[in-house]
Amino acid sequence: MSERMTAQSLKGAKGQTPLVWITAYDYTAARLAEEAGVDVILVGDSVGTTLMGYPSTIPVTLDNMIYHATLVRRGAPNTMMVVDLPFLTYTNARDALANAGRIMQETLAEAVKLEGGRRVLEAVEALVRHDIPVVGHLGLTPQSLHTMGGYRVQARTHDSIQALVEDARALTEAGISALVLEGIPDRVAAYVTQEVHVPTIGIGAGNQTDGQVLVFHDCIGLSAHLPKFAKPFADVRTATLEGLRRYRREVQTRAFPDDEHSYHVTDKEWQAFWSEVERRSPSPS
Ligand code: KIV
């Protein structure tokens, strides 16, 4: 088993073999991710859309994140775990510290992630000053869904590219340990990757970043709809549907459970039971 990554070793991994990140929200997925040898598990607030059935990540609460992160920690005790700070939990340094503090203490995470650039610097600086490693997140930031006007690719104009680069520099100077780049053109992500000294982790950002992250359900082909950038590496949805339909058929036709999946009693014990039943039941007159 390779050594568990830390915020320190994460920084040192820049420019090496691309880092493999995946989201997870529960014990089973976390166990599989650890067994597969991923570098970092992200307990993303995408739990809201993938697992909880919300239309966005906005309804996800701090308590939701803490609950899911504790399940993941139990499943992957030897893998670095990063936990998202959900919507409106880091609008100022005091809230960021209190909320990230709960995540670190109650889930045993190694780092927190938050969305945004210069507007969240106060929170980032406070967390880093108090020894809470922070992962930044720029580009398509799902918590800004309503101001972005939908889930749209970002940084496609020269001034928005410039703004993103400045946000990336500011976050890096504030001491982040890594930077997630989501939903931006590949050339922009490659440029930011050159410009900052922390690893960049792409999702819908081309293949020149220092690593990649995918949502667990997209990665294994469990999601009904996939974004353009997400490649399913297995077809768990089809396999699951086939299995469930076969189960339904076999229950309805009594093909399941068959002999192999049933418990048995010996003829001797069964006959003894019946003799007892007959002895106790009143004989017809
Ligand atoms: O919430 C999440 O899963 C994320 C990743 C998509 C980067 O932030």
mmCIF file of C-alpha atoms and ligand atoms in Angstrom:
data_model
loop_
_atom_site.group_PDB
_atom_site.id
_atom_site.type_symbol
_atom_site.label_atom_id
_atom_site.label_comp_id
_atom_site.label_asym_id
_atom_site.label_seq_id
_atom_site.Cartn_x
_atom_site.Cartn_y
_atom_site.Cartn_z
ATOM 1 C CA MET A 1 0.000 0.000 0.000
ATOM 2 C CA SER A 2 1.412 3.426 -0.916
ATOM 3 C CA GLU A 3 1.768 6.066 1.781
ATOM 4 C CA ARG A 4 -1.207 8.299 2.511
ATOM 5 C CA MET A 5 -0.891 11.667 0.774
ATOM 6 C CA THR A 6 -0.827 14.785 2.957
ATOM 7 C CA ALA A 7 -1.265 18.477 2.177
ATOM 8 C CA GLN A 8 2.549 18.666 2.146
ATOM 9 C CA SER A 9 3.178 15.714 -0.167
ATOM 10 C CA LEU A 10 0.346 16.949 -2.383
ATOM 11 C CA LYS A 11 2.258 20.182 -3.052
ATOM 12 C CA GLY A 12 5.378 18.132 -3.817
ATOM 13 C CA ALA A 13 3.483 16.068 -6.374
ATOM 14 C CA LYS A 14 3.180 18.972 -8.814
ATOM 15 C CA GLY A 15 4.544 18.136 -12.235
ATOM 16 C CA GLN A 16 4.944 14.413 -11.415
ATOM 17 C CA THR A 17 2.684 11.514 -12.403
ATOM 18 C CA PRO A 18 -0.829 12.981 -12.713
ATOM 19 C CA LEU A 19 -2.763 12.799 -9.439
ATOM 20 C CA VAL A 20 -5.923 10.694 -9.299
ATOM 21 C CA TRP A 21 -8.779 12.187 -7.307
ATOM 22 C CA ILE A 22 -12.324 10.855 -7.076
ATOM 23 C CA THR A 23 -15.376 11.887 -5.096
ATOM 24 C CA ALA A 24 -17.015 9.522 -2.623
ATOM 25 C CA TYR A 25 -19.911 9.981 -0.239
ATOM 26 C CA ASP A 26 -20.195 6.675 1.593
ATOM 27 C CA TYR A 27 -18.304 3.761 3.140
ATOM 28 C CA THR A 28 -18.685 1.346 0.211
ATOM 29 C CA ALA A 29 -17.489 3.756 -2.467
ATOM 30 C CA ALA A 30 -14.636 4.941 -0.253
ATOM 31 C CA ARG A 31 -13.456 1.346 0.327
ATOM 32 C CA LEU A 32 -13.449 0.699 -3.408
ATOM 33 C CA ALA A 33 -11.615 3.966 -4.122
ATOM 34 C CA GLU A 34 -8.960 3.137 -1.535
ATOM 35 C CA GLU A 35 -8.609 -0.426 -2.853
ATOM 36 C CA ALA A 36 -8.158 0.966 -6.377
ATOM 37 C CA GLY A 37 -5.328 3.167 -5.092
ATOM 38 C CA VAL A 38 -6.606 6.691 -5.807
ATOM 39 C CA ASP A 39 -4.443 9.490 -4.375
ATOM 40 C CA VAL A 40 -7.182 11.670 -2.877
ATOM 41 C CA ILE A 41 -10.878 11.213 -2.071
ATOM 42 C CA LEU A 42 -12.993 14.348 -2.279
ATOM 43 C CA VAL A 43 -16.207 14.373 -0.282
ATOM 44 C CA GLY A 44 -17.784 16.869 -2.645
ATOM 45 C CA ASP A 45 -20.964 18.817 -2.076
ATOM 46 C CA SER A 46 -21.975 17.097 -5.335
ATOM 47 C CA VAL A 47 -23.389 14.635 -2.780
ATOM 48 C CA GLY A 48 -26.436 16.923 -3.053
ATOM 49 C CA THR A 49 -27.086 16.118 -6.702
ATOM 50 C CA THR A 50 -25.643 12.600 -6.997
ATOM 51 C CA LEU A 51 -26.884 11.039 -3.775
ATOM 52 C CA MET A 52 -29.501 13.288 -2.199
ATOM 53 C CA GLY A 53 -31.510 14.069 -5.337
ATOM 54 C CA TYR A 54 -31.344 17.881 -5.097
ATOM 55 C CA PRO A 55 -31.252 19.902 -8.329
ATOM 56 C CA SER A 56 -28.029 21.658 -7.222
ATOM 57 C CA THR A 57 -25.424 21.681 -4.458
ATOM 58 C CA ILE A 58 -26.976 24.738 -2.826
ATOM 59 C CA PRO A 59 -29.258 22.915 -0.323
ATOM 60 C CA VAL A 60 -26.365 20.845 1.072
ATOM 61 C CA THR A 61 -25.635 21.675 4.722
ATOM 62 C CA LEU A 62 -22.522 21.465 6.857
ATOM 63 C CA ASP A 63 -24.120 18.614 8.829
ATOM 64 C CA ASN A 64 -24.741 16.715 5.553
ATOM 65 C CA MET A 65 -21.063 17.099 4.630
ATOM 66 C CA ILE A 66 -19.904 15.972 8.064
ATOM 67 C CA TYR A 67 -22.180 12.926 8.023
ATOM 68 C CA HIS A 68 -20.995 11.770 4.586
ATOM 69 C CA ALA A 69 -17.345 12.482 5.360
ATOM 70 C CA THR A 70 -17.491 10.297 8.480
ATOM 71 C CA LEU A 71 -18.763 7.394 6.327
ATOM 72 C CA VAL A 72 -15.969 7.958 3.806
ATOM 73 C CA ARG A 73 -13.316 8.154 6.522
ATOM 74 C CA ARG A 74 -14.409 4.756 7.851
ATOM 75 C CA GLY A 75 -14.158 3.246 4.373
ATOM 76 C CA ALA A 76 -10.840 4.853 3.462
ATOM 77 C CA PRO A 77 -8.740 5.339 6.583
ATOM 78 C CA ASN A 78 -5.494 5.353 4.571
ATOM 79 C CA THR A 79 -6.326 7.810 1.796
ATOM 80 C CA MET A 80 -6.128 11.609 1.953
ATOM 81 C CA MET A 81 -9.670 13.005 2.317
ATOM 82 C CA VAL A 82 -10.673 16.523 1.279
ATOM 83 C CA VAL A 83 -14.134 17.770 2.313
ATOM 84 C CA ASP A 84 -16.131 20.562 0.660
ATOM 85 C CA LEU A 85 -17.280 23.542 2.681
ATOM 86 C CA PRO A 86 -20.878 23.904 1.453
ATOM 87 C CA PHE A 87 -22.784 27.005 0.299
ATOM 88 C CA LEU A 88 -22.485 30.088 2.534
ATOM 89 C CA THR A 89 -20.361 28.416 5.212
ATOM 90 C CA TYR A 90 -17.234 30.527 4.529
ATOM 91 C CA THR A 91 -18.439 34.054 3.786
ATOM 92 C CA ASN A 92 -16.089 35.446 6.450
ATOM 93 C CA ALA A 93 -13.033 34.266 8.378
ATOM 94 C CA ARG A 94 -14.928 33.533 11.594
ATOM 95 C CA ASP A 95 -17.539 31.286 9.929
ATOM 96 C CA ALA A 96 -14.902 29.601 7.786
ATOM 97 C CA LEU A 97 -12.824 28.743 10.850
ATOM 98 C CA ALA A 98 -15.767 27.477 12.888
ATOM 99 C CA ASN A 99 -17.168 25.375 10.016
ATOM 100 C CA ALA A 100 -13.873 24.021 8.700
ATOM 101 C CA GLY A 101 -12.895 23.337 12.318
ATOM 102 C CA ARG A 102 -15.954 21.114 12.726
ATOM 103 C CA ILE A 103 -15.092 19.255 9.518
ATOM 104 C CA MET A 104 -11.489 18.673 10.610
ATOM 105 C CA GLN A 105 -12.394 17.571 14.147
ATOM 106 C CA GLU A 106 -15.524 15.525 13.458
ATOM 107 C CA THR A 107 -14.470 13.789 10.217
ATOM 108 C CA LEU A 108 -10.668 13.628 10.511
ATOM 109 C CA ALA A 109 -10.305 15.145 7.025
ATOM 110 C CA GLU A 110 -6.863 16.300 5.892
ATOM 111 C CA ALA A 111 -8.108 19.426 4.076
ATOM 112 C CA VAL A 112 -11.193 21.421 3.123
ATOM 113 C CA LYS A 113 -12.139 22.751 -0.296
ATOM 114 C CA LEU A 114 -13.956 25.986 -1.058
ATOM 115 C CA GLU A 115 -15.120 27.700 -4.226
ATOM 116 C CA GLY A 116 -14.129 31.140 -5.477
ATOM 117 C CA GLY A 117 -11.122 33.394 -5.968
ATOM 118 C CA ARG A 118 -10.221 36.766 -4.534
ATOM 119 C CA ARG A 119 -13.614 37.148 -2.866
ATOM 120 C CA VAL A 120 -12.847 34.220 -0.495
ATOM 121 C CA LEU A 121 -9.247 35.238 0.303
ATOM 122 C CA GLU A 122 -10.099 36.334 3.847
ATOM 123 C CA ALA A 123 -11.438 32.841 4.597
ATOM 124 C CA VAL A 124 -8.511 31.083 2.896
ATOM 125 C CA GLU A 125 -5.923 33.152 4.767
ATOM 126 C CA ALA A 126 -7.580 32.553 8.121
ATOM 127 C CA LEU A 127 -7.785 28.787 7.553
ATOM 128 C CA VAL A 128 -4.183 28.496 6.378
ATOM 129 C CA ARG A 129 -3.015 30.667 9.311
ATOM 130 C CA HIS A 130 -4.729 28.236 11.675
ATOM 131 C CA ASP A 131 -3.217 25.130 10.022
ATOM 132 C CA ILE A 132 -6.234 23.980 8.085
ATOM 133 C CA PRO A 133 -5.057 22.967 4.584
ATOM 134 C CA VAL A 134 -7.242 24.448 1.864
ATOM 135 C CA VAL A 135 -7.944 23.332 -1.702
ATOM 136 C CA GLY A 136 -9.238 26.091 -4.009
ATOM 137 C CA HIS A 137 -11.821 25.658 -6.782
ATOM 138 C CA LEU A 138 -12.095 27.990 -9.798
ATOM 139 C CA GLY A 139 -13.877 28.040 -13.145
ATOM 140 C CA LEU A 140 -17.301 26.437 -13.122
ATOM 141 C CA THR A 141 -18.127 26.682 -9.438
ATOM 142 C CA PRO A 142 -21.494 24.958 -8.879
ATOM 143 C CA GLN A 143 -22.317 26.962 -5.725
ATOM 144 C CA SER A 144 -22.491 30.064 -8.015
ATOM 145 C CA LEU A 145 -25.044 28.343 -10.270
ATOM 146 C CA HIS A 146 -27.504 31.226 -10.224
ATOM 147 C CA THR A 147 -25.003 34.014 -10.899
ATOM 148 C CA MET A 148 -23.339 31.943 -13.642
ATOM 149 C CA GLY A 149 -26.772 31.485 -15.272
ATOM 150 C CA GLY A 150 -26.448 27.689 -15.344
ATOM 151 C CA TYR A 151 -23.660 25.122 -15.502
ATOM 152 C CA ARG A 152 -21.644 26.833 -18.241
ATOM 153 C CA VAL A 153 -18.035 26.530 -19.312
ATOM 154 C CA GLN A 154 -16.136 29.513 -17.834
ATOM 155 C CA ALA A 155 -13.095 31.581 -18.891
ATOM 156 C CA ARG A 156 -13.847 31.698 -22.602
ATOM 157 C CA THR A 157 -13.234 35.427 -23.091
ATOM 158 C CA HIS A 158 -9.902 37.226 -22.703
ATOM 159 C CA ASP A 159 -11.031 39.271 -19.694
ATOM 160 C CA SER A 160 -12.575 36.264 -17.892
ATOM 161 C CA ILE A 161 -9.376 34.286 -18.565
ATOM 162 C CA GLN A 162 -7.380 37.149 -17.046
ATOM 163 C CA ALA A 163 -9.679 37.232 -14.000
ATOM 164 C CA LEU A 164 -9.321 33.478 -13.483
ATOM 165 C CA VAL A 165 -5.520 33.655 -13.717
ATOM 166 C CA GLU A 166 -5.466 36.460 -11.138
ATOM 167 C CA ASP A 167 -7.762 34.476 -8.840
ATOM 168 C CA ALA A 168 -5.468 31.452 -9.172
ATOM 169 C CA ARG A 169 -2.380 33.546 -8.299
ATOM 170 C CA ALA A 170 -4.108 35.156 -5.323
ATOM 171 C CA LEU A 171 -5.281 31.798 -3.920
ATOM 172 C CA THR A 172 -1.812 30.328 -4.374
ATOM 173 C CA GLU A 173 -0.195 33.269 -2.569
ATOM 174 C CA ALA A 174 -2.732 32.826 0.241
ATOM 175 C CA GLY A 175 -1.363 29.307 0.766
ATOM 176 C CA ILE A 176 -3.745 26.799 -0.833
ATOM 177 C CA SER A 177 -2.417 23.243 -1.165
ATOM 178 C CA ALA A 178 -4.036 22.456 -4.536
ATOM 179 C CA LEU A 179 -6.441 24.039 -6.989
ATOM 180 C CA VAL A 180 -9.424 22.366 -8.666
ATOM 181 C CA LEU A 181 -10.123 23.792 -12.139
ATOM 182 C CA GLU A 182 -13.599 22.902 -13.370
ATOM 183 C CA GLY A 183 -15.266 23.505 -16.728
ATOM 184 C CA ILE A 184 -12.693 25.712 -18.433
ATOM 185 C CA PRO A 185 -10.934 25.454 -21.826
ATOM 186 C CA ASP A 186 -7.924 23.135 -21.922
ATOM 187 C CA ARG A 187 -5.510 25.923 -22.950
ATOM 188 C CA VAL A 188 -6.563 28.086 -20.027
ATOM 189 C CA ALA A 189 -6.101 25.202 -17.575
ATOM 190 C CA ALA A 190 -2.670 24.414 -19.038
ATOM 191 C CA TYR A 191 -1.622 28.065 -18.635
ATOM 192 C CA VAL A 192 -2.839 28.262 -15.015
ATOM 193 C CA THR A 193 -1.016 24.993 -14.301
ATOM 194 C CA GLN A 194 2.242 26.584 -15.475
ATOM 195 C CA GLU A 195 1.586 29.775 -13.553
ATOM 196 C CA VAL A 196 0.904 28.388 -10.067
ATOM 197 C CA HIS A 197 3.221 26.353 -7.853
ATOM 198 C CA VAL A 198 0.517 24.090 -6.408
ATOM 199 C CA PRO A 199 -0.985 21.079 -8.233
ATOM 200 C CA THR A 200 -4.003 21.818 -10.388
ATOM 201 C CA ILE A 201 -6.702 19.167 -10.492
ATOM 202 C CA GLY A 202 -8.905 19.297 -13.565
ATOM 203 C CA ILE A 203 -12.490 18.300 -14.189
ATOM 204 C CA GLY A 204 -13.586 19.321 -17.652
ATOM 205 C CA ALA A 205 -10.303 21.223 -17.997
ATOM 206 C CA GLY A 206 -8.270 19.156 -20.485
ATOM 207 C CA ASN A 207 -5.347 16.854 -19.811
ATOM 208 C CA GLN A 208 -2.540 19.284 -19.001
ATOM 209 C CA THR A 209 -3.412 19.778 -15.327
ATOM 210 C CA ASP A 210 -1.429 18.072 -12.547
ATOM 211 C CA GLY A 211 -4.274 15.641 -11.890
ATOM 212 C CA GLN A 212 -7.907 14.798 -12.583
ATOM 213 C CA VAL A 213 -11.010 14.444 -10.452
ATOM 214 C CA LEU A 214 -14.280 12.770 -11.414
ATOM 215 C CA VAL A 215 -17.568 12.314 -9.614
ATOM 216 C CA PHE A 216 -17.723 8.661 -8.487
ATOM 217 C CA HIS A 217 -21.096 7.982 -10.126
ATOM 218 C CA ASP A 218 -19.909 9.430 -13.469
ATOM 219 C CA CYS A 219 -16.626 7.489 -13.324
ATOM 220 C CA ILE A 220 -18.257 4.078 -12.887
ATOM 221 C CA GLY A 221 -21.138 4.776 -15.280
ATOM 222 C CA LEU A 222 -23.864 4.909 -12.648
ATOM 223 C CA SER A 223 -25.226 8.367 -13.549
ATOM 224 C CA ALA A 224 -28.179 8.523 -15.935
ATOM 225 C CA HIS A 225 -26.802 11.665 -17.628
ATOM 226 C CA LEU A 226 -23.150 12.474 -18.115
ATOM 227 C CA PRO A 227 -21.591 15.869 -18.714
ATOM 228 C CA LYS A 228 -19.475 16.094 -21.915
ATOM 229 C CA PHE A 229 -16.180 15.860 -20.021
ATOM 230 C CA ALA A 230 -17.051 12.774 -17.948
ATOM 231 C CA LYS A 231 -15.929 9.425 -19.316
ATOM 232 C CA PRO A 232 -17.522 6.341 -17.731
ATOM 233 C CA PHE A 233 -14.836 3.726 -17.022
ATOM 234 C CA ALA A 234 -17.378 1.009 -16.212
ATOM 235 C CA ASP A 235 -21.060 0.427 -16.961
ATOM 236 C CA VAL A 236 -22.468 -0.092 -13.504
ATOM 237 C CA ARG A 237 -25.847 1.442 -14.407
ATOM 238 C CA THR A 238 -26.574 -1.127 -17.146
ATOM 239 C CA ALA A 239 -25.266 -4.006 -15.024
ATOM 240 C CA THR A 240 -27.367 -2.843 -12.052
ATOM 241 C CA LEU A 241 -30.530 -2.422 -14.110
ATOM 242 C CA GLU A 242 -30.065 -5.853 -15.687
ATOM 243 C CA GLY A 243 -29.549 -7.391 -12.250
ATOM 244 C CA LEU A 244 -32.592 -5.707 -10.722
ATOM 245 C CA ARG A 245 -34.828 -6.716 -13.651
ATOM 246 C CA ARG A 246 -33.636 -10.320 -13.440
ATOM 247 C CA TYR A 247 -34.284 -10.341 -9.677
ATOM 248 C CA ARG A 248 -37.839 -9.082 -10.311
ATOM 249 C CA ARG A 249 -38.460 -11.778 -12.933
ATOM 250 C CA GLU A 250 -37.081 -14.585 -10.789
ATOM 251 C CA VAL A 251 -39.107 -13.594 -7.717
ATOM 252 C CA GLN A 252 -42.279 -13.396 -9.784
ATOM 253 C CA THR A 253 -41.680 -16.856 -11.317
ATOM 254 C CA ARG A 254 -40.413 -18.403 -8.032
ATOM 255 C CA ALA A 255 -37.094 -19.205 -9.710
ATOM 256 C CA PHE A 256 -35.508 -17.354 -6.778
ATOM 257 C CA PRO A 257 -34.668 -18.450 -4.173
ATOM 258 C CA ASP A 258 -33.697 -21.862 -5.527
ATOM 259 C CA ASP A 259 -32.333 -24.821 -3.540
ATOM 260 C CA GLU A 260 -28.834 -23.388 -3.454
ATOM 261 C CA HIS A 261 -30.013 -20.156 -1.806
ATOM 262 C CA SER A 262 -32.334 -21.796 0.758
ATOM 263 C CA TYR A 263 -31.747 -23.388 4.173
ATOM 264 C CA HIS A 264 -32.770 -27.011 4.758
ATOM 265 C CA VAL A 265 -33.834 -29.286 7.611
ATOM 266 C CA THR A 266 -33.100 -33.037 7.617
ATOM 267 C CA ASP A 267 -35.921 -35.488 6.815
ATOM 268 C CA LYS A 268 -35.470 -37.001 10.269
ATOM 269 C CA GLU A 269 -36.047 -33.683 12.095
ATOM 270 C CA TRP A 270 -38.930 -32.778 9.813
ATOM 271 C CA GLN A 271 -40.671 -36.148 10.411
ATOM 272 C CA ALA A 272 -40.178 -35.738 14.149
ATOM 273 C CA PHE A 273 -41.750 -32.302 13.969
ATOM 274 C CA TRP A 274 -44.732 -33.671 12.043
ATOM 275 C CA SER A 275 -45.259 -36.533 14.468
ATOM 276 C CA GLU A 276 -45.417 -33.925 17.222
ATOM 277 C CA VAL A 277 -47.901 -31.820 15.238
ATOM 278 C CA GLU A 278 -50.103 -34.879 14.663
ATOM 279 C CA ARG A 279 -49.866 -35.980 18.282
ATOM 280 C CA ARG A 280 -51.025 -32.544 19.488
ATOM 281 C CA SER A 281 -53.800 -32.017 16.994
ATOM 282 C CA PRO A 282 -57.159 -33.449 18.048
ATOM 283 C CA SER A 283 -58.017 -36.638 16.114
ATOM 284 C CA PRO A 284 -61.246 -36.503 14.069
ATOM 285 C CA SER A 285 -64.075 -38.347 15.853
HETATM 286 O O1 KIV B 1 -18.512 18.684 -5.352
HETATM 287 C C1 KIV B 1 -17.727 18.105 -6.120
HETATM 288 O O2 KIV B 1 -17.837 16.907 -6.367
HETATM 289 C C2 KIV B 1 -16.657 18.879 -6.710
HETATM 290 C C3 KIV B 1 -15.890 18.244 -7.828
HETATM 291 C C4 KIV B 1 -16.734 18.077 -9.005
HETATM 292 C C5 KIV B 1 -14.642 18.971 -8.117
HETATM 293 O O3 KIV B 1 -16.432 19.976 -6.330
#
